[in-house]
mmCIF file of C-alpha atoms and ligand atoms in Angstrom:
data_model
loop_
_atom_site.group_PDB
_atom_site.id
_atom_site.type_symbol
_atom_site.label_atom_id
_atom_site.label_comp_id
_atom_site.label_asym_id
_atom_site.label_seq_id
_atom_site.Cartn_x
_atom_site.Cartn_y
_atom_site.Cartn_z
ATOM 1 C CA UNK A 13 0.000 0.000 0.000
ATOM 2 C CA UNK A 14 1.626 3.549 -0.929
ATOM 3 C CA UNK A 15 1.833 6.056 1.676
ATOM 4 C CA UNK A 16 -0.888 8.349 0.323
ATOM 5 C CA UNK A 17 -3.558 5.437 -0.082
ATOM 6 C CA UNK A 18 -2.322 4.463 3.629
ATOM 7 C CA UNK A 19 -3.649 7.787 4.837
ATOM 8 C CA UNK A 20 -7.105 7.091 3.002
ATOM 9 C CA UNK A 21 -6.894 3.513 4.296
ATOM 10 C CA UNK A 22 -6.128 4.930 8.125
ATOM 11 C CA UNK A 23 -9.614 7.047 7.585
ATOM 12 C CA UNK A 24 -11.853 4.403 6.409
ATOM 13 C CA UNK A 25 -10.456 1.359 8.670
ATOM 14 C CA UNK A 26 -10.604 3.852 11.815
ATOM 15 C CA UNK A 27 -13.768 2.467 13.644
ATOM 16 C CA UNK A 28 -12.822 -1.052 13.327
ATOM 17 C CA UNK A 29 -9.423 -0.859 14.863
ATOM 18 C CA UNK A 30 -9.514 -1.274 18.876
ATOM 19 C CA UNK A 31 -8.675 2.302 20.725
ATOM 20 C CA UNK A 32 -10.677 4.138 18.928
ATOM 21 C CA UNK A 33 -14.009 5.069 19.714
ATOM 22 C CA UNK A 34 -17.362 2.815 17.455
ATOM 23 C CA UNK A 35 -20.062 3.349 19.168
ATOM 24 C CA UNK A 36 -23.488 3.966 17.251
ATOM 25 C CA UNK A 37 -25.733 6.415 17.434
ATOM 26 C CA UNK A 38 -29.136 5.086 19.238
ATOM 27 C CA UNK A 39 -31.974 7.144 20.584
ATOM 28 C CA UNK A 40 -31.154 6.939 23.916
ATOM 29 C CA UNK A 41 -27.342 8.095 23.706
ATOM 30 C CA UNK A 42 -28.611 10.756 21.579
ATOM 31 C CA UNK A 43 -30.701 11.795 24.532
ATOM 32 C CA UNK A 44 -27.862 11.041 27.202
ATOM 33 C CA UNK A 45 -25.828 13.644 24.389
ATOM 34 C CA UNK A 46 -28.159 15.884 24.609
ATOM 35 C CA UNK A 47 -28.243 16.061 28.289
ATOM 36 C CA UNK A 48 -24.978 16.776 28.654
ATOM 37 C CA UNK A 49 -24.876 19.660 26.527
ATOM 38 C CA UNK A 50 -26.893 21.393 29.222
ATOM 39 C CA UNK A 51 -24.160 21.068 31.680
ATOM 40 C CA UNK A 52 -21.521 22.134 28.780
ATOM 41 C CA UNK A 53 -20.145 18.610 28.874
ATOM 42 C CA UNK A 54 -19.736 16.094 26.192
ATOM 43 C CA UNK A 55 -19.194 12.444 25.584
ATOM 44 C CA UNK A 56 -15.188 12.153 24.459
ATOM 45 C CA UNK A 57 -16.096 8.516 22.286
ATOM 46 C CA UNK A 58 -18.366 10.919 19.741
ATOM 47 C CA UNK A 59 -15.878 13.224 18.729
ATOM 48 C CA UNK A 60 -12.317 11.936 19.947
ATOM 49 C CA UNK A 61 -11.719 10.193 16.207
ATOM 50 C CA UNK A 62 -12.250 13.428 14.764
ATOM 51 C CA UNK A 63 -10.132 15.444 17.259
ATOM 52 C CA UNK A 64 -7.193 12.988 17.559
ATOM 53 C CA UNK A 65 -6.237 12.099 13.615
ATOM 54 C CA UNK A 66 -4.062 9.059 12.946
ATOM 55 C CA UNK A 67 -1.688 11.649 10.780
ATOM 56 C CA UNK A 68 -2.063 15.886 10.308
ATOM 57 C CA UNK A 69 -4.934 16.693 8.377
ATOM 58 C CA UNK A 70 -4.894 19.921 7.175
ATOM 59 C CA UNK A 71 -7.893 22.549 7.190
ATOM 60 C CA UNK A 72 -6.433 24.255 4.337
ATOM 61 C CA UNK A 73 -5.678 23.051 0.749
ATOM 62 C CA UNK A 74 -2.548 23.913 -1.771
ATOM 63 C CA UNK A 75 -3.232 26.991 -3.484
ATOM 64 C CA UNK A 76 -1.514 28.945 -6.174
ATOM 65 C CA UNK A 77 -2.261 32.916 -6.357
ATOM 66 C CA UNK A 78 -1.101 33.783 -9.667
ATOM 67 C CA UNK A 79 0.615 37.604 -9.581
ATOM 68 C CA UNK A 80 -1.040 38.571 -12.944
ATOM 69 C CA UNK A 81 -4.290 37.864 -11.902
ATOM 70 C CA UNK A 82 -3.866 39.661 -8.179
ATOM 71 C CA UNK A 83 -1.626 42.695 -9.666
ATOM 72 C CA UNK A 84 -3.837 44.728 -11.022
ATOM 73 C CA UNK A 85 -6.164 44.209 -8.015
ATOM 74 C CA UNK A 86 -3.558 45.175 -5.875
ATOM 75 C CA UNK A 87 -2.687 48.600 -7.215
ATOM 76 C CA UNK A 88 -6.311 49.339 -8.177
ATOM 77 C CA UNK A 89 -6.830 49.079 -3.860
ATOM 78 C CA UNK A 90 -5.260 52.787 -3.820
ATOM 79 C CA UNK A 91 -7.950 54.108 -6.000
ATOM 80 C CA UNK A 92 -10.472 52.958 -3.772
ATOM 81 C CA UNK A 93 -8.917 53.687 -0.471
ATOM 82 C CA UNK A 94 -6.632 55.868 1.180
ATOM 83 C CA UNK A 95 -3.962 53.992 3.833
ATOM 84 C CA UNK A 96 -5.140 56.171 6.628
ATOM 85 C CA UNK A 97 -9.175 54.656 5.708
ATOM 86 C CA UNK A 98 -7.919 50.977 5.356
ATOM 87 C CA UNK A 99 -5.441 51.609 8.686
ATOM 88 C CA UNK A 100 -3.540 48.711 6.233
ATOM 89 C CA UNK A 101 -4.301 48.606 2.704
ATOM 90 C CA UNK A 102 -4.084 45.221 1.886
ATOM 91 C CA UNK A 103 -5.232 42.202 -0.128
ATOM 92 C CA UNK A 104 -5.301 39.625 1.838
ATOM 93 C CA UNK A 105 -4.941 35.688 0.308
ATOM 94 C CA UNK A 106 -7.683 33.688 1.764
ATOM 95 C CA UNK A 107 -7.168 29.288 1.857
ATOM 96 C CA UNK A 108 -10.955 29.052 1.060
ATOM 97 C CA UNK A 109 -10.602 25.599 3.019
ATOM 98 C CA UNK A 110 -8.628 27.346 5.615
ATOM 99 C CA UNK A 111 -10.228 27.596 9.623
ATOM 100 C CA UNK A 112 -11.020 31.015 10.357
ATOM 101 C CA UNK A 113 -9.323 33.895 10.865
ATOM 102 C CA UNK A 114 -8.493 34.341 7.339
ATOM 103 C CA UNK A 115 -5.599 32.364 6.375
ATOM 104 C CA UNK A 116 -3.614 31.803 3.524
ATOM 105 C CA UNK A 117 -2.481 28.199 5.073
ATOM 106 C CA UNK A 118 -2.855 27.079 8.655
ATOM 107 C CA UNK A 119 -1.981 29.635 11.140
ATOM 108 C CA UNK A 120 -0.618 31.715 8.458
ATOM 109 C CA UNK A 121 -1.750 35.103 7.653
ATOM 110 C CA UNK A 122 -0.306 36.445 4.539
ATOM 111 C CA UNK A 123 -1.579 39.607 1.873
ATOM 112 C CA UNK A 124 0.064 42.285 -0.730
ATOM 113 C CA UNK A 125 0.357 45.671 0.555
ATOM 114 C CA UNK A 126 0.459 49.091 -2.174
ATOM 115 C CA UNK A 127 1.591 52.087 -0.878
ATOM 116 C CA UNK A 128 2.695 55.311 -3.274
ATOM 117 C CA UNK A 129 4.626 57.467 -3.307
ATOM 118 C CA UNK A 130 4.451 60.444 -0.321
ATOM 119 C CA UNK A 131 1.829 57.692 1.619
ATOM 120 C CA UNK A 132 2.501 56.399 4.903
ATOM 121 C CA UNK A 133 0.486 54.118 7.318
ATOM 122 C CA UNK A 134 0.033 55.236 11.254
ATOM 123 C CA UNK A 135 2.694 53.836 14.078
ATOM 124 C CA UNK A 136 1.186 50.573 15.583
ATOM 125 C CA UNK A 137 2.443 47.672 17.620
ATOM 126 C CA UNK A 138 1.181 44.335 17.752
ATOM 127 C CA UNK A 139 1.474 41.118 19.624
ATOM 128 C CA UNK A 140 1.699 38.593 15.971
ATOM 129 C CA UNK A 141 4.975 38.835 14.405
ATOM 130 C CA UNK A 142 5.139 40.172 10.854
ATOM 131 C CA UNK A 143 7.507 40.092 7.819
ATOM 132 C CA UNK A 144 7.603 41.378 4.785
ATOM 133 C CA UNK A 145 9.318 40.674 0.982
ATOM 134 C CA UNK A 146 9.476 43.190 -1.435
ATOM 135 C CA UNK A 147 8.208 42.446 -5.067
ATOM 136 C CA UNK A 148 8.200 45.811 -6.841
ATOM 137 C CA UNK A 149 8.779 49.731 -6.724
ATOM 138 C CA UNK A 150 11.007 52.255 -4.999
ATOM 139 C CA UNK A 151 11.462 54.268 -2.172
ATOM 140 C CA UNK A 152 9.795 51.739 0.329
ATOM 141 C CA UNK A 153 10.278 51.939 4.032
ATOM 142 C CA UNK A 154 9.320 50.874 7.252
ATOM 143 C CA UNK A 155 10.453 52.373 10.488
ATOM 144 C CA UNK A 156 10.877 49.618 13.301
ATOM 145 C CA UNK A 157 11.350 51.013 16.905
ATOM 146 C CA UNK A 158 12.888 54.458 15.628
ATOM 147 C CA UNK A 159 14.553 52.856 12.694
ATOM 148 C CA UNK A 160 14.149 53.543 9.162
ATOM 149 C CA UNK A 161 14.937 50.713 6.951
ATOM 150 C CA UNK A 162 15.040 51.083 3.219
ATOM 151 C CA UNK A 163 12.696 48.171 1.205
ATOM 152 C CA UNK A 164 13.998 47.141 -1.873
ATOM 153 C CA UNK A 165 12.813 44.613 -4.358
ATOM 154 C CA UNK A 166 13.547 41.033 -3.132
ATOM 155 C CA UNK A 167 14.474 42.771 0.501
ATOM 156 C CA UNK A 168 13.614 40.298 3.614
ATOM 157 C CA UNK A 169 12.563 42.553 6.329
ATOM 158 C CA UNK A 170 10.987 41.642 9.650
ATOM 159 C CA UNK A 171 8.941 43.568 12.188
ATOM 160 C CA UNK A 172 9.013 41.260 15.381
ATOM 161 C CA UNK A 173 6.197 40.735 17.841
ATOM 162 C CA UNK A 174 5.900 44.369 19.656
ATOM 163 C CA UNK A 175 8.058 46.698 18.297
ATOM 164 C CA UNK A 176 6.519 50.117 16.875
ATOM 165 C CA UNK A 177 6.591 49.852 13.164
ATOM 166 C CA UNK A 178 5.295 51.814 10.283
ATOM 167 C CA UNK A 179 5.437 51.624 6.691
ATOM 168 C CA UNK A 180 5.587 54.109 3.611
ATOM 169 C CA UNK A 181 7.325 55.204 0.191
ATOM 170 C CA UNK A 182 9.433 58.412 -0.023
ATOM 171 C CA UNK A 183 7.612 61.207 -1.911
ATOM 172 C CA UNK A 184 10.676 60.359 -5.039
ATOM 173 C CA UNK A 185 9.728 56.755 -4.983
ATOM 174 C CA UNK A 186 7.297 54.644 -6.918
ATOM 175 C CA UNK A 187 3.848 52.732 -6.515
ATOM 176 C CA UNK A 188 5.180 49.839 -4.416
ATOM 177 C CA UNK A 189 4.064 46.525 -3.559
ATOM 178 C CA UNK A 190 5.154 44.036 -1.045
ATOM 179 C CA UNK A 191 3.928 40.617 0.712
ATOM 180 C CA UNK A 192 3.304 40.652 4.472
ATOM 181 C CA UNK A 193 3.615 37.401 6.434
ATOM 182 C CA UNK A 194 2.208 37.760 10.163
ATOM 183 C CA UNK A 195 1.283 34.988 13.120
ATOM 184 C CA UNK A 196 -1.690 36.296 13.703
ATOM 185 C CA UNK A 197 -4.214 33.386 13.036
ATOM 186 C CA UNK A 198 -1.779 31.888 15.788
ATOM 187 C CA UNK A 199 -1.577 34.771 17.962
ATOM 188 C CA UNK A 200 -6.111 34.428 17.456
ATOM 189 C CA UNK A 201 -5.737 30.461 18.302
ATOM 190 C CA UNK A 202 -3.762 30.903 21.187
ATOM 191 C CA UNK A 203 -5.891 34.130 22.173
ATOM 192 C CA UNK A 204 -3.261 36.585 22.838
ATOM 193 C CA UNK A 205 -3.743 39.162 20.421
ATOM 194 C CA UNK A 206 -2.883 42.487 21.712
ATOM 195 C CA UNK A 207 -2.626 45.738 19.103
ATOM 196 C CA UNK A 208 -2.361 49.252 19.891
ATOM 197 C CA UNK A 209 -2.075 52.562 17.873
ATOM 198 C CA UNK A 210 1.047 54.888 18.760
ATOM 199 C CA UNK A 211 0.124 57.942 20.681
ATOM 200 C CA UNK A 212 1.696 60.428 18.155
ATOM 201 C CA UNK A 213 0.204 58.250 15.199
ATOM 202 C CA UNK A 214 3.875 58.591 13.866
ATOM 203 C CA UNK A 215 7.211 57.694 15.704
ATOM 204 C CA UNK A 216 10.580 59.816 15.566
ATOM 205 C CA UNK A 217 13.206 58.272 14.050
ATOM 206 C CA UNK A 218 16.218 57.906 16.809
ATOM 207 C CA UNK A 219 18.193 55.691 15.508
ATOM 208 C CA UNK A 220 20.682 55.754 12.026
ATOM 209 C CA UNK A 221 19.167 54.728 8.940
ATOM 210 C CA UNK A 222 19.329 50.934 8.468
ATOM 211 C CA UNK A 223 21.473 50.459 11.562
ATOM 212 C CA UNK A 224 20.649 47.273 11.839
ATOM 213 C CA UNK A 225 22.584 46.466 8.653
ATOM 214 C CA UNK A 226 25.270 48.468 9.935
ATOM 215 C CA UNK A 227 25.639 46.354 12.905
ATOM 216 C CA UNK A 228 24.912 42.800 12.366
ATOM 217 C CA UNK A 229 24.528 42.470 8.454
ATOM 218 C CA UNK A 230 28.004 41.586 8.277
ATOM 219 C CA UNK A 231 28.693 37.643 7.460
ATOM 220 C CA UNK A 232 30.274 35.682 10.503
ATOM 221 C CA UNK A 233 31.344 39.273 12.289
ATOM 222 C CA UNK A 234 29.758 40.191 15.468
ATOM 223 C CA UNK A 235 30.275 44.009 16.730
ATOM 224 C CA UNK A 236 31.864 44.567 19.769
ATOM 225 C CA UNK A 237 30.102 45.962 22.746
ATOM 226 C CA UNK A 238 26.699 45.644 21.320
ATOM 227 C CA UNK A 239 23.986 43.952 23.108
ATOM 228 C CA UNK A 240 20.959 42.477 22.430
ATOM 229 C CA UNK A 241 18.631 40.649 24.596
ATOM 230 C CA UNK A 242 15.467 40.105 22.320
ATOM 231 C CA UNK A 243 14.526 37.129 21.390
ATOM 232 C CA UNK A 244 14.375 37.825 17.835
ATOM 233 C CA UNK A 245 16.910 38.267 15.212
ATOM 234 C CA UNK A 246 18.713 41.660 16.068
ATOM 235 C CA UNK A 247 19.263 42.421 11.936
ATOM 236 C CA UNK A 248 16.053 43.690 10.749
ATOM 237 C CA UNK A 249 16.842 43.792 6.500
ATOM 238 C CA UNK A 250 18.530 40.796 5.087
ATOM 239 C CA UNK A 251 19.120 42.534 1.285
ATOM 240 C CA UNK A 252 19.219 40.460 -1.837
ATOM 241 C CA UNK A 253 22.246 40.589 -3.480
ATOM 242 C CA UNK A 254 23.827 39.521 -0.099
ATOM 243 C CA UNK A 255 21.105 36.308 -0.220
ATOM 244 C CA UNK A 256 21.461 35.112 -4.009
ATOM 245 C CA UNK A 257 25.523 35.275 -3.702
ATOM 246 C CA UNK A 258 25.068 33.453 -0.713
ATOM 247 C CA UNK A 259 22.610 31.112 -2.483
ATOM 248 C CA UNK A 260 25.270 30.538 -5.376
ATOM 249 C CA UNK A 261 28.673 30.158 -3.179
ATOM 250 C CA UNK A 262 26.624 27.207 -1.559
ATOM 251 C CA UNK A 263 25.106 25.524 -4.757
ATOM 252 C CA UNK A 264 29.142 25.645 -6.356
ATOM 253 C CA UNK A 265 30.116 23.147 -3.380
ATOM 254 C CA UNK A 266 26.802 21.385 -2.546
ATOM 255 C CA UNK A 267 25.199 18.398 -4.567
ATOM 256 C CA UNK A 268 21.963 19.930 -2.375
ATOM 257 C CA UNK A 269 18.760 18.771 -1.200
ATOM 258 C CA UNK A 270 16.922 16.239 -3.203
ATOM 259 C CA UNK A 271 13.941 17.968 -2.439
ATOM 260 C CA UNK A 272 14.977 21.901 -1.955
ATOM 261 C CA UNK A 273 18.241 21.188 -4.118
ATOM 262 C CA UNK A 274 20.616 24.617 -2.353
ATOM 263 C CA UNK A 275 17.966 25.972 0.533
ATOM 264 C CA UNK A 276 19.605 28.321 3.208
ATOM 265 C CA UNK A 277 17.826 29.800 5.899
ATOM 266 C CA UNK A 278 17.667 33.349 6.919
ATOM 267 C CA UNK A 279 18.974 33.435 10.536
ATOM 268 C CA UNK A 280 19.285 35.492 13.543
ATOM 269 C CA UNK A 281 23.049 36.440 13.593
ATOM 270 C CA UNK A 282 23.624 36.055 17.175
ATOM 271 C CA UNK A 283 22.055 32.464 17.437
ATOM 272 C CA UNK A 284 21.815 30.800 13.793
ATOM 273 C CA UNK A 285 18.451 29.925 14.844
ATOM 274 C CA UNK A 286 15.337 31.206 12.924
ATOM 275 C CA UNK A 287 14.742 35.072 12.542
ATOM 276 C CA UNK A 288 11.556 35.283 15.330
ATOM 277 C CA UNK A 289 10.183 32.948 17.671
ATOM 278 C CA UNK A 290 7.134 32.434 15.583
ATOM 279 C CA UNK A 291 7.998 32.481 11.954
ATOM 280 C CA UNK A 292 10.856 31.243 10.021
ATOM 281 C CA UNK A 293 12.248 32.174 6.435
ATOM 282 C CA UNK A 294 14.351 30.845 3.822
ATOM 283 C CA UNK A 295 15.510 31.303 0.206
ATOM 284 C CA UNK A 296 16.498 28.356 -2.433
ATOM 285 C CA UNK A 297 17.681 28.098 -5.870
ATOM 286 C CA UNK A 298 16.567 25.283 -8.166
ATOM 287 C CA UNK A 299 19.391 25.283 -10.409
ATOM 288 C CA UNK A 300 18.485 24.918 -14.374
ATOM 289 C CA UNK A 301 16.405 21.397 -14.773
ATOM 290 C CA UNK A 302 16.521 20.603 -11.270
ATOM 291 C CA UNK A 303 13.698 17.590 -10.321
ATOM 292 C CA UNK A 304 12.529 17.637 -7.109
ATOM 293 C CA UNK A 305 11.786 14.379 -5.030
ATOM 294 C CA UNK A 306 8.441 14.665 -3.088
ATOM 295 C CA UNK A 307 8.491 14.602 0.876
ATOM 296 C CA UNK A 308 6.086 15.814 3.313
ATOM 297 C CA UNK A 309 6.361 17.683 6.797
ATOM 298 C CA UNK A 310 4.390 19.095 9.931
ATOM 299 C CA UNK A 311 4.341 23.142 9.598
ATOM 300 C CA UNK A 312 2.737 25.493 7.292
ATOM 301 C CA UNK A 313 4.633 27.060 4.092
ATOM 302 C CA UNK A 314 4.077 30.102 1.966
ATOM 303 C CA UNK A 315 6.266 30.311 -1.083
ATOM 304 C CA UNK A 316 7.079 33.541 -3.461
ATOM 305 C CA UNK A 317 8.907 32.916 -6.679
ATOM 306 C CA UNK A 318 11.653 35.227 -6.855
ATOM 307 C CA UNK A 319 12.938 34.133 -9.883
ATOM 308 C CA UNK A 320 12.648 31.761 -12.673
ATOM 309 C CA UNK A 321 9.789 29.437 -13.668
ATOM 310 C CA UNK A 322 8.483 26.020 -12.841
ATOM 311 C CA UNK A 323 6.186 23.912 -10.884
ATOM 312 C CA UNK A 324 4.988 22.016 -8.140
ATOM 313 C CA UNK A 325 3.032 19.507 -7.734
ATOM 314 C CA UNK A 326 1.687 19.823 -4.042
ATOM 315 C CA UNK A 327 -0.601 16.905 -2.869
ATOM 316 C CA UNK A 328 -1.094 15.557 -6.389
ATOM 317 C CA UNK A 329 -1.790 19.054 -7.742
ATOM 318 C CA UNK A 330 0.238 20.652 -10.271
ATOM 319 C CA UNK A 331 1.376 24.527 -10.058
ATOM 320 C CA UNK A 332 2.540 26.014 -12.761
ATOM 321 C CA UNK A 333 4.777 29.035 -11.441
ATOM 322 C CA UNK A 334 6.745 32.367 -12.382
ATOM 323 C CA UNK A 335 7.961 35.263 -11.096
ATOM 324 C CA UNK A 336 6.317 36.597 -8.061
ATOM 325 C CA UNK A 337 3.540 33.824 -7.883
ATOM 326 C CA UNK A 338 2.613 32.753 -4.744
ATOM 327 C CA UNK A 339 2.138 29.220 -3.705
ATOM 328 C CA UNK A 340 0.970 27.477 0.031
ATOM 329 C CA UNK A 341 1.968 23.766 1.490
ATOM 330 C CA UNK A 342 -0.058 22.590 3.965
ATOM 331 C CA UNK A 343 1.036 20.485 6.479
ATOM 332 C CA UNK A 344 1.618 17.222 6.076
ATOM 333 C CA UNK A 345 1.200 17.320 2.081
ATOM 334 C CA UNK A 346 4.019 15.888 -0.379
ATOM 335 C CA UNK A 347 5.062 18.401 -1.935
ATOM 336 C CA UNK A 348 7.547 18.460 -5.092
ATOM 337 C CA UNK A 349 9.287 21.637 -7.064
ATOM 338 C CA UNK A 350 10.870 21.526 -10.463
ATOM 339 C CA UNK A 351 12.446 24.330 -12.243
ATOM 340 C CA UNK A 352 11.454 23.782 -15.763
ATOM 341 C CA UNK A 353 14.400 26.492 -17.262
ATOM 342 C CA UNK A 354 17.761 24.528 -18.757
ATOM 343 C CA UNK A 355 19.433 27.456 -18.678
ATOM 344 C CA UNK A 356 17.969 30.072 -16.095
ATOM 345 C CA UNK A 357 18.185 29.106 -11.716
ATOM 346 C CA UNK A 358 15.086 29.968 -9.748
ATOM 347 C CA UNK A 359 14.386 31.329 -6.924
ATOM 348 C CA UNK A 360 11.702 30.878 -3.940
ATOM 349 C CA UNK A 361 11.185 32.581 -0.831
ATOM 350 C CA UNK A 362 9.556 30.578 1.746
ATOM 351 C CA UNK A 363 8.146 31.556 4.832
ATOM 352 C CA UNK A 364 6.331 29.372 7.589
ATOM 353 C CA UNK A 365 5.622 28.124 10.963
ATOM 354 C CA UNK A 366 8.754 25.563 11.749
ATOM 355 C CA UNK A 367 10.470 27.747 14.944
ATOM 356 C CA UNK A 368 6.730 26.584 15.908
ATOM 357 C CA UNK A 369 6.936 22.952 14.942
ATOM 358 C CA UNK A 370 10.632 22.846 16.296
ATOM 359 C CA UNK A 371 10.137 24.183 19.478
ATOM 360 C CA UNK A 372 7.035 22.559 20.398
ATOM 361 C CA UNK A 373 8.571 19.132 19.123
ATOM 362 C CA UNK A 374 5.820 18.671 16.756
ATOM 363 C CA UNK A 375 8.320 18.876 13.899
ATOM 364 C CA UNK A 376 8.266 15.345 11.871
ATOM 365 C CA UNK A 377 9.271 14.733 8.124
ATOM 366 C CA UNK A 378 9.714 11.913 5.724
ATOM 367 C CA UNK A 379 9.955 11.748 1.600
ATOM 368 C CA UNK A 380 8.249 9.819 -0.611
ATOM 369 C CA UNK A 381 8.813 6.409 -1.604
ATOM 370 C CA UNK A 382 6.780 5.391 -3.687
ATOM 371 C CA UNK A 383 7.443 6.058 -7.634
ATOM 372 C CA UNK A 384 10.633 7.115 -7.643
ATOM 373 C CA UNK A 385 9.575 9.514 -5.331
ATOM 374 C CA UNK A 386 7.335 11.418 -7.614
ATOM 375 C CA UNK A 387 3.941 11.845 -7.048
ATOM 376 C CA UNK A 388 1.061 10.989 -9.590
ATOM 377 C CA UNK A 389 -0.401 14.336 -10.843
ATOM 378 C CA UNK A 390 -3.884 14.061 -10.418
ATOM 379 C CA UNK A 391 -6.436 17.170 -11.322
HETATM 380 FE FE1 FE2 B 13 1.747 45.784 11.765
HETATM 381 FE FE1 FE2 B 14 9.502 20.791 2.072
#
């Protein structure tokens, strides 16, 4: 039996196998039910197979958001309304399958933000951790707890869980857009959602531009005398041209992943762990032709293609993906990328939920076997 039709098998076979709950319906447990819903109390044996799964069983699906289709959406959002209206003006991606609190993939929150130029958004502060990548314009900025940090196309930039941040483009800049990543389905499940507006609606700027690149944006050199006690990453911009020569230096002495082929992750510089407690990133390159091999693990994944063009085939779905598309992986499906170029490498951003997974042990993985490890394509 192959691994996916075991999953199907585990579903079906459930009530005969002893542990789990078989008990039928008849009128008078229906009654006894009943009863207890009075008292806010429940029977565990009529719910427990649905509540404890044999395997993950995502609530979302695998979706594709196509940038041509959203683009035009996107900039047409700051004819409509003005960033101080919308507070953010942004269009959110919605997993239609997805639990509530509008997510684009399990606890994931994700959306495209416009801003033009001479706009800027109020000074807020949040509990859920946020991130942004930058897919087009110029003149971009966020401040971050008195810090202005310029946003460039294909920048990584984080705004961790309570720090005053705001977000514009300089007045010389151009229409921008850029993809925000948050925790804040998470921050809703675990009900600890805290926001708050900054009393002067805008914050001075104390500290040097993009100091945080000045400090700790340097590879393997730590300053002296600096500290840092947060427990997010202390470098708040991790620039592109840094990442993709990175990306290259590691794919000239690295056979690479079978399934990622060269993935690195973007790290806090004082730890090498992930970037914020909550949410992870990374960058790979598929190099030309590269064929994935399918594997599946726990955690949620949003993917932006950088560069280049390809597909996936996520849960026996194919994607067919270019530049700036944006894909999900649920958790738990196989998932398998190809870069269909023979001469051009491509690129995908990635962010997701493993610091969650990781910390809370819940972090499990295995690849297909079946086929060659390949999955079938289905519709
Ligand atoms: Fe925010
Ligand atoms: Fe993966």
């Amino acid at each position: 039996m192959s691994q996916q039709e075991n999953t199907q098998s585990h579903d079906q076979c459930r009530e005969d196998i002893a542990g789990r709950a078989n008990v039928a319906d008849s009128p008078e447990l229906l009654a006894y039910y009943k009863e207890l819903e009075k008292y806010r109390a429940g029977a565990l044996w009529s719910i427990v197979n649905a509540i404890e799964p044999w395997q993950p069983k995502s609530a979302s699906v695998p979706v594709l958001w196509r940038y041509r289709d959203l683009r035009d959406h996107v900039l047409k959002s700051a004819d409509l309304v003005t960033p101080e209206e919308a507070g953010r003006r942004v269009v959110y991606l919605n997993n239609a399958e997805g639990p509530k609190f509008s997510t684009a993939v399990g606890l994931l929150y994700s959306g495209l933000q416009t801003m033009r130029p001479g706009e800027s958004s109020s000074a807020h502060a949040h509990t859920a951790s946020a991130l942004r990548f930058i897919m087009e314009g110029s003149g971009a900025y966020s401040i971050v707890d008195g810090q202005k940090i310029p946003l460039e196309v294909n920048d990584f930039v984080l705004t961790p869980n309570g720090t005053w941040h705001e977000h514009g483009v300089d007045p010389e800049g151009s229409q921008c857009i850029w993809q925000d990543g948050l925790d804040m389905p998470l921050v809703n499940v675990l009900e600890a959602g805290f926001y708050k507006v900054h009393p002067d609606l805008r914050q001075a700027v104390t500290e040097p531009v993009d100091a945080s690149v000045a400090l700790w944006g340097a590879p393997a050199l730590r300053p002296q005398n600096v500290g840092w006690d947060k427990p997010s990453s202390p470098l708040f911009r991790y620039q592109w041209a840094a990442t993709y020569e990175a990306l290259q230096q590691y794919a000239r002495v690295s056979e690479g992943s079978p399934f990622d082929d060269i993935l690195m992750y973007y790290t806090n510089p004082l730890t090498g762990g992930h970037v914020m407690p909550t949410l992870g990133a990374s960058m790979q390159l598929l190099r030309p032709g590269f064929i994935g091999k399918a594997h599946r693990h726990t955690g949620s994944f949003i993917y932006q293609v950088v560069k280049g063009q390809g597909y996936s085939v996520i849960d026996g779905q194919r994607f067919d993906w270019q530049e700036r598309d944006i894909f999900c992986v649920p958790s738990w499906a196989f998932h398998e990328h190809v870069n269909t170029s023979q001469t051009e490498d491509a690129c995908l951003f990635c962010f997701g939920d493993l610091p969650v997974m990781q910390a809370l042990q819940l972090y499990y993985e295995e690849a297909l076997t079946d086929n060659d490890g390949h999955q079938p394509v289905g519709g």
